[in-house]
Structure formats: structure tokens, C-alpha cells
Short mmCIF file of C-alpha atoms and ligand atoms in Angstrom, two decimals:
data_model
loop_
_atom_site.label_atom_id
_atom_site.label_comp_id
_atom_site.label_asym_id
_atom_site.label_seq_id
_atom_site.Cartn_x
_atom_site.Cartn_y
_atom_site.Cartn_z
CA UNK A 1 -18.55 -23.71 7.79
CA UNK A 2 -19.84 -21.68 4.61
CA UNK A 3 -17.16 -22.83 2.02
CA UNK A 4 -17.59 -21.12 -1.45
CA UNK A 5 -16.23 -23.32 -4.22
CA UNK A 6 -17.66 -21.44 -7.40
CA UNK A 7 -16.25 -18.89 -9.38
CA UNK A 8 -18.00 -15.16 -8.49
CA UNK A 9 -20.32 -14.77 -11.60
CA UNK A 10 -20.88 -11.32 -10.68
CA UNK A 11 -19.07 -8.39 -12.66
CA UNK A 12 -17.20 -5.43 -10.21
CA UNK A 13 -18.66 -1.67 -10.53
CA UNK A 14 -15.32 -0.48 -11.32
CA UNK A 15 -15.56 -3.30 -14.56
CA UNK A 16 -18.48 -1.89 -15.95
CA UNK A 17 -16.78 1.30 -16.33
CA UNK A 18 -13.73 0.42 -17.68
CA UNK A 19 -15.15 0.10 -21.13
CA UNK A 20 -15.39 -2.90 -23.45
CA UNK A 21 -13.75 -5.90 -21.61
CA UNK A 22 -13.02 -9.75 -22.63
CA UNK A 23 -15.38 -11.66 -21.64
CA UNK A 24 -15.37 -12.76 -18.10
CA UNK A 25 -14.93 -16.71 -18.00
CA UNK A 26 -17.26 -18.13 -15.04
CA UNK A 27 -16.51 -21.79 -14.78
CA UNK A 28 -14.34 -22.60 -11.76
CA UNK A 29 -12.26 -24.92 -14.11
CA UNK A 30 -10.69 -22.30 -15.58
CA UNK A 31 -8.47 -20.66 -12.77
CA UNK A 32 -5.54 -21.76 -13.26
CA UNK A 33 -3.93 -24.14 -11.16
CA UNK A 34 -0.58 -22.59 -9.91
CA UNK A 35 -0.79 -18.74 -8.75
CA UNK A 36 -2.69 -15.76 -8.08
CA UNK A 37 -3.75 -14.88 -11.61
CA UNK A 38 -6.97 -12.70 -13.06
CA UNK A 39 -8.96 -12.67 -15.84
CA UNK A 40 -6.72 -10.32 -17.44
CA UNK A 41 -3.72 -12.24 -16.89
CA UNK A 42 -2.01 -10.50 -14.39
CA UNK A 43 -0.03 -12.36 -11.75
CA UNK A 44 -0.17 -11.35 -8.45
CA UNK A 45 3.29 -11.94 -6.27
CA UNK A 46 3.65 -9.01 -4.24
CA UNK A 47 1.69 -9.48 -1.00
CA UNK A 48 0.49 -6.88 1.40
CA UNK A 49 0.01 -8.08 4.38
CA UNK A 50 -1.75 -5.57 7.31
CA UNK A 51 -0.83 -6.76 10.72
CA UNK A 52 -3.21 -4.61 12.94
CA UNK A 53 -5.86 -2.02 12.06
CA UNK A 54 -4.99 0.72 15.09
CA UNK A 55 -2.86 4.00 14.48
CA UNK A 56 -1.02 6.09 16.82
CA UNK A 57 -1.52 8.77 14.47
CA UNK A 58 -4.44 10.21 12.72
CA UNK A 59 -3.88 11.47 9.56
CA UNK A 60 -6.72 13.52 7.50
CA UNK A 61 -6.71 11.67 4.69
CA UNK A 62 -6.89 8.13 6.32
CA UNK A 63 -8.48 8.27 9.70
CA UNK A 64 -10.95 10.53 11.09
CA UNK A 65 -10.26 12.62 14.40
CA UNK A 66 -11.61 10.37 16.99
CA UNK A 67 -10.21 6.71 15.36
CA UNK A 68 -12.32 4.22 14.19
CA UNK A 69 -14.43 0.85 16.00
CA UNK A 70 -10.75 -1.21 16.43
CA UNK A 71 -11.17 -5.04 15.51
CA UNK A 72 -11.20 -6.63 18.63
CA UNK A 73 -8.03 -8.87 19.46
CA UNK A 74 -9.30 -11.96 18.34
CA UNK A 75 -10.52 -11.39 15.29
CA UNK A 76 -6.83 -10.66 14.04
CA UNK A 77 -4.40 -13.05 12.65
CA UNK A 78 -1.96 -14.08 15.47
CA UNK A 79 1.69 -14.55 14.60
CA UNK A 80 0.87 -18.20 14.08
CA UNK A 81 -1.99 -17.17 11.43
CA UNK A 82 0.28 -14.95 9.60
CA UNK A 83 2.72 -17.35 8.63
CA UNK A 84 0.49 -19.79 7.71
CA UNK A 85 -0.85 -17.08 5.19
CA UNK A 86 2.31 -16.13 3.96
CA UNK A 87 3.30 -20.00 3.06
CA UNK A 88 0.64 -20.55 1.45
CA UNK A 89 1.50 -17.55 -0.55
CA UNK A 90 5.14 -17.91 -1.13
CA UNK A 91 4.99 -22.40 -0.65
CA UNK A 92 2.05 -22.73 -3.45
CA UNK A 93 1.18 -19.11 -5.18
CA UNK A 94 3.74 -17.88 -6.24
CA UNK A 95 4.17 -14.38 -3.84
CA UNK A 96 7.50 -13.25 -4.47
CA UNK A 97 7.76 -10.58 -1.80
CA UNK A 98 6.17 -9.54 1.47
CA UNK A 99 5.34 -6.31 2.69
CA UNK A 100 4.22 -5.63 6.58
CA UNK A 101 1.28 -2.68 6.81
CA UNK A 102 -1.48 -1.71 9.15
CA UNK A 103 -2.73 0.66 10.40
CA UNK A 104 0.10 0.95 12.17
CA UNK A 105 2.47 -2.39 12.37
CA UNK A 106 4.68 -0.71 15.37
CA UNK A 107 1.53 -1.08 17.17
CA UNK A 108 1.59 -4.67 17.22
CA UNK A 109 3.30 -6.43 20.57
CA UNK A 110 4.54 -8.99 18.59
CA UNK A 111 5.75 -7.73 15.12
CA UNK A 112 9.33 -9.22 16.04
CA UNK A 113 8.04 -12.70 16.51
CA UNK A 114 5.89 -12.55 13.19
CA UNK A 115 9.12 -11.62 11.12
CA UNK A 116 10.92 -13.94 12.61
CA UNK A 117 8.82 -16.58 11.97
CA UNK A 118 8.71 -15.51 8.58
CA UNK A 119 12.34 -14.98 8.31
CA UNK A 120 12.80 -18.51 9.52
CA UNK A 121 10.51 -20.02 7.14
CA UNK A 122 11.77 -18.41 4.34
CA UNK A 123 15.21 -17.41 4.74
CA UNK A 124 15.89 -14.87 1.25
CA UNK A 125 12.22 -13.85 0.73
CA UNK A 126 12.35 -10.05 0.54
CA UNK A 127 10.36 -8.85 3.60
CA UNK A 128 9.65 -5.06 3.51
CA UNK A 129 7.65 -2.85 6.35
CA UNK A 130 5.29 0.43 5.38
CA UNK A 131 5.57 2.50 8.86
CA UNK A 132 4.78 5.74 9.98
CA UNK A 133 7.90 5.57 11.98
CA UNK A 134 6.75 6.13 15.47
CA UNK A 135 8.48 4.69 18.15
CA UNK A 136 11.26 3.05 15.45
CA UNK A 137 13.85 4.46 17.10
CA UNK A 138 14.12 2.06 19.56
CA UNK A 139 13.15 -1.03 17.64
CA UNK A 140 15.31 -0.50 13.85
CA UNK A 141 17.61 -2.68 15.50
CA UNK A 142 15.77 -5.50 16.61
CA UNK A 143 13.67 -5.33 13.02
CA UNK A 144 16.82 -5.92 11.31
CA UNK A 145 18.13 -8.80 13.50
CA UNK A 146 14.29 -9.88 13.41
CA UNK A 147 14.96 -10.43 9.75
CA UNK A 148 12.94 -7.51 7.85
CA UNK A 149 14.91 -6.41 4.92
CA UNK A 150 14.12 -2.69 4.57
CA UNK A 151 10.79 0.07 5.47
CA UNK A 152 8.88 2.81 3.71
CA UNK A 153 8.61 5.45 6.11
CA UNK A 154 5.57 7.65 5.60
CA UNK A 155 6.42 11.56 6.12
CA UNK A 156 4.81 14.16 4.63
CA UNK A 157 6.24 17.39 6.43
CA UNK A 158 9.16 18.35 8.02
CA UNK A 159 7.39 21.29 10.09
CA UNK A 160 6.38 20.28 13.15
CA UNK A 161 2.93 22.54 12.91
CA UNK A 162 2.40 20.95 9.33
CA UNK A 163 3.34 17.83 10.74
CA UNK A 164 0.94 18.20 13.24
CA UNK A 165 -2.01 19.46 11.38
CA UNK A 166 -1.52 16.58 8.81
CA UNK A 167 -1.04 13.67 11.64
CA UNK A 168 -3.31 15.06 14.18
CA UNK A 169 0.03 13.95 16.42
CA UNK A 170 2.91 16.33 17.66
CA UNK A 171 5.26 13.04 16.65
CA UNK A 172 7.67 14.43 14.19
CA UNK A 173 10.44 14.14 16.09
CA UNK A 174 10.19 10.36 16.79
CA UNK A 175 9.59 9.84 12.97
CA UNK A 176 12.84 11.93 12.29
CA UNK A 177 14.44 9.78 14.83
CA UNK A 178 13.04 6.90 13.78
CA UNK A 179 14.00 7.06 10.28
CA UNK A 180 17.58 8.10 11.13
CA UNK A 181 17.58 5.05 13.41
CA UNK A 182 16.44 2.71 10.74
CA UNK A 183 19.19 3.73 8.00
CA UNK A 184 21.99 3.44 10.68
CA UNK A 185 20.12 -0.18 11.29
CA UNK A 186 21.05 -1.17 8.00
CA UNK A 187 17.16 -1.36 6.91
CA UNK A 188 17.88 0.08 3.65
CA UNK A 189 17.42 1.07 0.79
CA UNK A 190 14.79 3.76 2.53
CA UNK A 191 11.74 4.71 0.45
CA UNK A 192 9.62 8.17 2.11
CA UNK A 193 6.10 7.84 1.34
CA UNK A 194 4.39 11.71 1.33
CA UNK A 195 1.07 12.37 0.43
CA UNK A 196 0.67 16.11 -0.72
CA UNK A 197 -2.39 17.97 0.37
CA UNK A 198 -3.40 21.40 -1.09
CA UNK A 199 -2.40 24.12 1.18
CA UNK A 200 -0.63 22.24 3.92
CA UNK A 201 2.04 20.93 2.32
CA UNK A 202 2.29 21.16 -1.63
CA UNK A 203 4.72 23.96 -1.22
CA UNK A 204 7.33 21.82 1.49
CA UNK A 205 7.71 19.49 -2.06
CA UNK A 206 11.04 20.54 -2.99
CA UNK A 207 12.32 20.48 0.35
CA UNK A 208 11.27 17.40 1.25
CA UNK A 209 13.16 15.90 -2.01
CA UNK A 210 16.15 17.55 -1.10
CA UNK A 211 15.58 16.26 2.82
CA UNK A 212 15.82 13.10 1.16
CA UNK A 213 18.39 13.27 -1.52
CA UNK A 214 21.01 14.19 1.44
CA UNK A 215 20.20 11.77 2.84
CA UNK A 216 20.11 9.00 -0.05
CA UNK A 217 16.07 8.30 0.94
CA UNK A 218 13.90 8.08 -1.80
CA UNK A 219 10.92 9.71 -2.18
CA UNK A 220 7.55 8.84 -3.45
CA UNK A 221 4.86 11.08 -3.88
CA UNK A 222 1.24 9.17 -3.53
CA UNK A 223 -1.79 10.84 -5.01
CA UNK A 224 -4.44 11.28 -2.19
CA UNK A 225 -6.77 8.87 -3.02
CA UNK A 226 -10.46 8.38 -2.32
CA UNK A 227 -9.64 6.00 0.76
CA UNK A 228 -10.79 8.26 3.76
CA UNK A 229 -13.07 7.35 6.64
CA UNK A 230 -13.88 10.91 6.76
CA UNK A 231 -15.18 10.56 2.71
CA UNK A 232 -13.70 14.08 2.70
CA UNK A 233 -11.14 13.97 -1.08
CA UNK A 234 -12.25 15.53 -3.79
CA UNK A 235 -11.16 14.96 -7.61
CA UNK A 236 -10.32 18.99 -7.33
CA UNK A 237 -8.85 19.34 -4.04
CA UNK A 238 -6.45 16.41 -4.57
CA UNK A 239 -2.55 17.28 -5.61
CA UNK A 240 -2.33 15.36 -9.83
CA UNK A 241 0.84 14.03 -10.52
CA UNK A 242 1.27 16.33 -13.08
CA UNK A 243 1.33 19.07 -10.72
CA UNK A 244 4.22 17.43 -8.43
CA UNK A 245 6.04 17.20 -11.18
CA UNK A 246 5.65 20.94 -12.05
CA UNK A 247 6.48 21.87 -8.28
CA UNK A 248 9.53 19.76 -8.39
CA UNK A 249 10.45 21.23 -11.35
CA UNK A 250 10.98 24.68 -9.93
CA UNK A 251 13.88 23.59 -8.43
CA UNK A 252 14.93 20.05 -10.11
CA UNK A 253 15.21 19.05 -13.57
CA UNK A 254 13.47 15.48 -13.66
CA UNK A 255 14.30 13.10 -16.46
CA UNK A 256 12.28 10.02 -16.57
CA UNK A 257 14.42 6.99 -14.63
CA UNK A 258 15.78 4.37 -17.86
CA UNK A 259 15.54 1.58 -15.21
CA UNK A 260 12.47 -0.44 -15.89
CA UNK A 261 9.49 0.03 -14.04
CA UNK A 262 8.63 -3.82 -13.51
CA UNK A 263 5.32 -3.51 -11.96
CA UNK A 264 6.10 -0.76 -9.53
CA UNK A 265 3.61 1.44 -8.54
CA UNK A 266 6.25 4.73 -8.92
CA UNK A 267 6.92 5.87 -12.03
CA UNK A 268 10.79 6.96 -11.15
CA UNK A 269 12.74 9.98 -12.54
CA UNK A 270 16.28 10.62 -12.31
CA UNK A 271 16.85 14.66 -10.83
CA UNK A 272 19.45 16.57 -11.11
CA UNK A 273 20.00 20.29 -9.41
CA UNK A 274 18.18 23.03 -12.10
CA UNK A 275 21.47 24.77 -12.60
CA UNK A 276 22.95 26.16 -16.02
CA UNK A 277 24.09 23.73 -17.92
CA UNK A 278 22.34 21.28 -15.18
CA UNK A 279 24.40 19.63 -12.18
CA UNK A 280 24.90 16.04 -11.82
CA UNK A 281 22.00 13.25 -10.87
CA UNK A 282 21.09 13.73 -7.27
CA UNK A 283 18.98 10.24 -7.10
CA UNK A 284 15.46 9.46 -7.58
CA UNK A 285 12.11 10.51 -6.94
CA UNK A 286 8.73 8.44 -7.60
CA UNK A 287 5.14 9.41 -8.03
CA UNK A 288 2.83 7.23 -7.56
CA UNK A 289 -0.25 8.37 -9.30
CA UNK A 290 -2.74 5.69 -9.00
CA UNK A 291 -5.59 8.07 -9.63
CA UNK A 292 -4.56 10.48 -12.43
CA UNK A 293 -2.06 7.73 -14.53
CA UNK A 294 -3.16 4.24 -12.83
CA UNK A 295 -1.21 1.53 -13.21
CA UNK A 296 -3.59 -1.00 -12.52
CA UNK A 297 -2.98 -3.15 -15.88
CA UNK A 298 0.22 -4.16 -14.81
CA UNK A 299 -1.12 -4.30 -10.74
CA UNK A 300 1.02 -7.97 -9.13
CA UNK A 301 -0.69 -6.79 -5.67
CA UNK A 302 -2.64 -8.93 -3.64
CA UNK A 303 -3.78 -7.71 0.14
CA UNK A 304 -5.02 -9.46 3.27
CA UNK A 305 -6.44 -7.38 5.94
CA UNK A 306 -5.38 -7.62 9.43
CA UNK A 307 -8.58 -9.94 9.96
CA UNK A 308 -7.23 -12.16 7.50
CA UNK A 309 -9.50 -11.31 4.50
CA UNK A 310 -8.11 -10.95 0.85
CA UNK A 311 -8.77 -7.96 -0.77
CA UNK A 312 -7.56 -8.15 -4.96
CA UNK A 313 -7.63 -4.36 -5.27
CA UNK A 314 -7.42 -1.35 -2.81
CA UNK A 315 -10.74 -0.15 -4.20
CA UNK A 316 -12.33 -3.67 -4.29
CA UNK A 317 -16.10 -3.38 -2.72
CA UNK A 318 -15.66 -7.22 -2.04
CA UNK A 319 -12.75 -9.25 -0.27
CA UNK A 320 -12.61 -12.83 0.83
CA UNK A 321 -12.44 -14.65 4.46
CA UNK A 322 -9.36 -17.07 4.54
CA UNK A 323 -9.00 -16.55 8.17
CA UNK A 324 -12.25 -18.22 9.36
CA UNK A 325 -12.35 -21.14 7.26
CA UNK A 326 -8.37 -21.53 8.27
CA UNK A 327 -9.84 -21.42 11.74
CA UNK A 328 -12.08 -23.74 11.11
CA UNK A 329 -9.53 -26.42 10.23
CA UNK A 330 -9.15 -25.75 6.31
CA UNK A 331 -6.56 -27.48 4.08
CA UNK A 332 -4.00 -25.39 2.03
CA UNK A 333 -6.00 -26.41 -1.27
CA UNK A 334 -8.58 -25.10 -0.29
CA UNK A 335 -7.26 -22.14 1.24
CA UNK A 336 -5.28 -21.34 -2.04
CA UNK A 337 -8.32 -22.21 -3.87
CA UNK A 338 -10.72 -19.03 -2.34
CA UNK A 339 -7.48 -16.91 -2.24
CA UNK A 340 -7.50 -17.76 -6.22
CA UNK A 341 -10.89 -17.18 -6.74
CA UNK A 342 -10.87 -14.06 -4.99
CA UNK A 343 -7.45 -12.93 -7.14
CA UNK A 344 -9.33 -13.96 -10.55
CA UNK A 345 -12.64 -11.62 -10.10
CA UNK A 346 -9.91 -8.56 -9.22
CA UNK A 347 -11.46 -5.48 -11.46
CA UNK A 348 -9.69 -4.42 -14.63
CA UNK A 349 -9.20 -1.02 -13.04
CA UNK A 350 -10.42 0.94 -9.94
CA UNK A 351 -12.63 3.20 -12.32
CA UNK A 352 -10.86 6.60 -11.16
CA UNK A 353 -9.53 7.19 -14.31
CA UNK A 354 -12.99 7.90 -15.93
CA UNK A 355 -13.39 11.42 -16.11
CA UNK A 356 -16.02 12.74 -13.35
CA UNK A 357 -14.34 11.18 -10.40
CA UNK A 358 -16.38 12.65 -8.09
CA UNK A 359 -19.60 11.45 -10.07
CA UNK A 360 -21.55 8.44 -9.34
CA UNK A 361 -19.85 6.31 -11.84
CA UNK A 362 -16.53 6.24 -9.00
CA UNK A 363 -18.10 4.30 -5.61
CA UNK A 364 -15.60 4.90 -2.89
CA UNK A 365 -15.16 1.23 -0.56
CA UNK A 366 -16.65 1.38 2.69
CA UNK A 367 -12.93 0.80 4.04
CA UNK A 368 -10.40 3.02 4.67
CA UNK A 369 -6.79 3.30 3.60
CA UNK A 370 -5.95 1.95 7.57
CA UNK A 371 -8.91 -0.94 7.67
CA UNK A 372 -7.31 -2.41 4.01
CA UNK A 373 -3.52 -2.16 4.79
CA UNK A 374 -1.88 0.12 2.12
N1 SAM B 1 0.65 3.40 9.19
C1 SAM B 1 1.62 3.06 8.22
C2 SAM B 1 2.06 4.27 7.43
O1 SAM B 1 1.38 5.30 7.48
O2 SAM B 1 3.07 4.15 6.75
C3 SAM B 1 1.18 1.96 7.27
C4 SAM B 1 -0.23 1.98 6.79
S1 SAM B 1 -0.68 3.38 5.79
C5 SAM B 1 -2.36 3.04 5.48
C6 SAM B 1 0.18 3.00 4.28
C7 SAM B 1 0.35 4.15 3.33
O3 SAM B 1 -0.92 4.55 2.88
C8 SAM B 1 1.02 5.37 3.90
O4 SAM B 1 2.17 5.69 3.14
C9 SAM B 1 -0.02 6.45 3.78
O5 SAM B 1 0.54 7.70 3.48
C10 SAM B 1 -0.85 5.94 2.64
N2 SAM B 1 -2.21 6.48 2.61
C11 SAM B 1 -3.14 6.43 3.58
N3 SAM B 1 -4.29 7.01 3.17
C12 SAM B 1 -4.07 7.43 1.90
C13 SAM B 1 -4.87 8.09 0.94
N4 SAM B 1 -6.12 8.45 1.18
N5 SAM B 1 -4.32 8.35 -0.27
C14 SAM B 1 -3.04 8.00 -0.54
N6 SAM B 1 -2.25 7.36 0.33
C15 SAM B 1 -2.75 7.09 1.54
FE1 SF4 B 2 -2.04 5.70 10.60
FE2 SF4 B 2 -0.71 5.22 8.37
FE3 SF4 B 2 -3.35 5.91 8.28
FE4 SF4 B 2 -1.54 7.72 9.01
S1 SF4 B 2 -1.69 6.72 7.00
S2 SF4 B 2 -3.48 7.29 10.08
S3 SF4 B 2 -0.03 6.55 10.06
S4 SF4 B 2 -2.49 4.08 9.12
#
């Protein structure tokens, strides 16, 4: 068994764009001995855990057409695998909060076992899902007596053609279904996730806020970002926050949310109807816009991939194998030991913000939004 012991003396791509930095400390002794902490301080305590890297859908800016090479079985954590991840997380590094992912986590035979496992172990720990909805229907119920405390349902039309030319799936009926299902469940509150692409469904904006405000969903818009198998975003192509906010604004008046952002990746805004004299608050909306206004220097994210590597950054070129040397018999120490070492080398930023974007000084990872676990 390889074990790596030493801290990474090597300095990220996206580093050596982000401008003058602290120096980067390189002596093991200094990670800190309790958490998942960088060289810039943050904490991480949010972990993003991606059960399975297979889709029933294919979205454009995620997958390509035809899928991709699927893991094969056993190289993914089993139930078993996952929990010992997680307690090592929430037991001795201070995670704070679980999120399921994938690919697609209704994919996975048996996601009820692994949250009740979970649940078990750790009976108030906020668990949270990221789904595209598929097939929820029939299993909101048995989530929510599995012990998951809410989803994010990703939707990004309401037309079934728009739907369908965004998915590559005819499934919007199912997801509709599905996230009806999951309210009446009790698997609230419900957060949409909707990724706007130029042309296909930028204009369906407003009317996908007001979809949701009836139903007390909240939305988040997500900049596309540069985490296709199909390498196909460009910096122009892509929909800037600051245009959602002007498309939303045709029909909503959006104040910026008083409630403290804490970390969160949306920046929130309170809307109200755009009528004289303006109508009351309607609810929320977020936008996430991790590449126009990142929000990466108060990031408390940590990821493992379905194969049970850690990843400190969505855009990280390098992750971290806890699942083999777990395999091979290792101790928590020493499994929180190369998850820490892999947290304290996380970038400073992903390097989008630098103007260019599409210019060599941004690398895009060799994995895909699916293959990471978003
Ligand atoms: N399959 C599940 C789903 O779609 O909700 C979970 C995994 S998916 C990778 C998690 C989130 O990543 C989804 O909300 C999806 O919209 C988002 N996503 C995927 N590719 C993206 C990209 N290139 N840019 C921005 N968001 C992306
Ligand atoms: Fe599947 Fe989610 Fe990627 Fe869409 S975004 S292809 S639903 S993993």
C-alpha cells in the first residue's frame, strides 16, 4: 500500500493565477490537528458526497450524448464504505452537514440503506440529496422515513421540448411528479437547481421563478460552468449572473436577501411582483455564480467521488484516494490525516475569475460535473 504522509509541496494552476498569495507552508506539522482546514484558513464542514457516477439523463452541459466509461461496481463505495467516510467526517473533522450527489443518486439500488445507516449513526446531522428527480415519485416517501432531511431538485424547463433538448430525456413529467411527490413527503424546504443556457431556456427564467414561488420552491440559478465532458462552454455563450438578474427583473423587483449568506454558494434576494408601488415579498431566489462572482474565499466544501476519492475543489486537477487505503485496512488517523492533507493544498480560487476565461491561463479538469458529484 502507497501511503503518502507528506504535505503536497506542489502549488495548484488555479494558485498561480490568483495573484500574490501567503506563502504556502510545506511541513506536514503544520496541518492542524482537528478539521478540514486550508492554507487560507477556511474550514471545510459541508460534505458532498457522490454515491454513483451513472445518469438516466444526459444533459448538454454535463454529459455527452452517448454517456461516459461507468466505474465498474466495485470500484464504488458500498453502503458500508460510505458511512465509514461520513464518520470520519462528522466523528473527527468536523463536517457539519451531508449532502447525497452523483451522477444520479436515484440510480443507486441501495440509496435507502446508505441513509439509513447514516441516519442511524448520526441521528440530527442534516442529510440533504441533489437529484434530478427521476423516478422520485415513488421513493419521496421511503427517503423521508429513510431519514434524508430535504433535496435539491435540478429542473431547468418546464417545456417538455426544452426539457427534452436540455436532458436528452423526454422525463419531465416524472421530475414534475417527482418533485410534487417529495414536498407532499415532507422533504422540505425544496431548493430547484436550473442552469440557464443561451437560447433554450434564458427566456423560461421568469416563469420558472414564478413555477416556484407558487409553489414555495426556491430557486437557484447556477452559472454553466466549464465542467462538461463534451468541453463544449464558452466564457461568451454562458448565461452571467448579472444577466439573470436583468431577466428576472423584467418581471420581479429583486432586493438583496438581509439574511446572512453564511458560506452559501447563492447569493439570495428577496422578490416581490414589479407592480406600482411594488406588491408584497413573494420568497426567494438564489444565483449561484461561481464563475462571474466566485465565492470561493469563503468555500466550507469538501467532495468525495463515488470511488471514494477527495476532491478539495470542483475544479481541482488533483484529488486523493481514501477508498483504497481504507480497503486496505487503514486506521481513522490516518484516513483523516490524507483527507487533511488533501483539504490543506485546496486552491485559493478556481482561476475563472481572471479575465480571458477561455484563455490558457483557465485549465478545465479532466472530470465532469457527473464524475466529481456536484
Ligand atoms: N444528477 C443530479 C442532479 O442533476 O441534480 C445530481 C448530480 S448533478 C452533477 C448536480 C448539479 O450539478 C445539478 O444541479 C446540475 O444542474 C449541476 N451541473 C451539472 N453540470 C453543470 C455545469 N456544467 N455547470 C453548472 N452546473 C452544473
Ligand atoms: Fe445527470 Fe445531473 Fe449530470 Fe444531468 S446534471 S446529466 S441529471 S448528473
Amino acid at each position: 500500500m502507497a501511503l503518502y504522509l507528506g504535505l503536497p509541496k506542489r502549488r495548484t494552476r488555479a494558485d498561480s493565477v490568483a495573484g500574490s498569495l501567503p506563502p504556502a507552508p510545506v511541513d506536514r506539522n503544520t496541518v492542524p490537528a482537528a478539521g478540514l482546514v486550508d492554507r487560507y484558513g477556511r474550514r471545510a464542514t459541508d460534505l458532498r458526497v457522490s454515491l454513483i457516477d451513472k445518469c438516466n439523463l444526459r444533459c448538454t452541459y454535463c454529459m455527452p450524448a452517448e454517456g461516459l466509461p461507468w466505474l465498474p461496481k466495485q470500484a464504488v463505495m458500498s453502503a458500508e464504505e460510505v458511512l465509514r467516510i461520513v464518520r470520519l467526517g462528522v466523528d473527527i473533522l468536523g463536517v457539519r452537514e451531508v449532502r447525497l450527489t452523483g451522477g444520479e443518486p436515484l440510480v443507486r439500488a441501495d440509496l435507502l440503506e446508505i441513509i439509513e445507516i447514516i441516519r442511524t449513526a448520526f441521528p440530527t446531522l442534516p442529510i440533504s440529496m441533489t437529484t434530478n428527480a427521476v423516478g422520485l415519485e415513488e421513493k419521496a416517501e421511503g427517503l423521508k422515513s429513510a431519514g434524508l432531511t430535504r433535496i435539491n431538485v435540478s429542473l431547468d424547463s418546464l417545456h417538455e421540448e426544452t426539457f427534452r433538448a436540455l436532458t436528452r430525456r423526454p422525463f419531465l413529467g416524472q421530475v414534475l411528479a417527482g418533485v410534487e411527490a417529495a414536498a407532499a413527503a415532507g422533504l422540505g424546504p425544496i431548493k430547484i437547481n436550473a442552469v440557464l443556457m443561451r437560447g433554450i431556456n434564458d427566456v423560461e427564467s421568469p416563469g420558472l421563478l414564478a413555477w416556484a414561488l407558487e409553489r414555495g420552491f426556491e430557486l437557484r440559478f447556477i452559472e454553466q460552468m466549464p465542467l462538461d465532458a463534451d468541453h463544449g462552454w464558452t466564457r461568451r455563450e454562458m448565461i452571467t449572473a448579472s444577466e439573470i438578474r436583468e431577466l428576472l427583473s423584467m418581471e420581479y423587483v429583486l432586493t438583496p436577501d438581509p439574511r446572512a449568506r453564511d458560506g452559501a454558494p447563492a447569493e439570495r434576494f428577496e422578490v416581490k411582483a414589479r407592480l406600482p408601488g411594488n406588491g408584497p415579498v413573494l420568497g426567494s431566489v438564489g444565483i449561484i455564480a461561481s464563475v462571474t462572482e466566485p465565492f470561493c474565499r469563503d468555500c466550507r466544501r469538501t467532495r468525495i467521488t463515488a470511488e471514494g476519492r477527495v476532491m478539495s475543489c470542483l475544479f481541482s486537477r488533483e484529488d486523493v484516494d481514501l477508498l483504497g487505503p481504507l480497503r486496505d485496512g487503514a486506521s481513522d488517523e490516518l484516513l483523516g490525516r490524507l483527507w487533511q492533507e488533501a483539504m490543506w493544498v485546496k486552491p485559493r480560487a478556481h482561476g475563472m475569475d481572471h479575465a480571458g476565461l477561455d484563455t490558457p491561463q483557465f485549465v478545465q479538469p479532466d472530470r465532469n460535473m457527473s464524475a466529481i458529484g456536484g
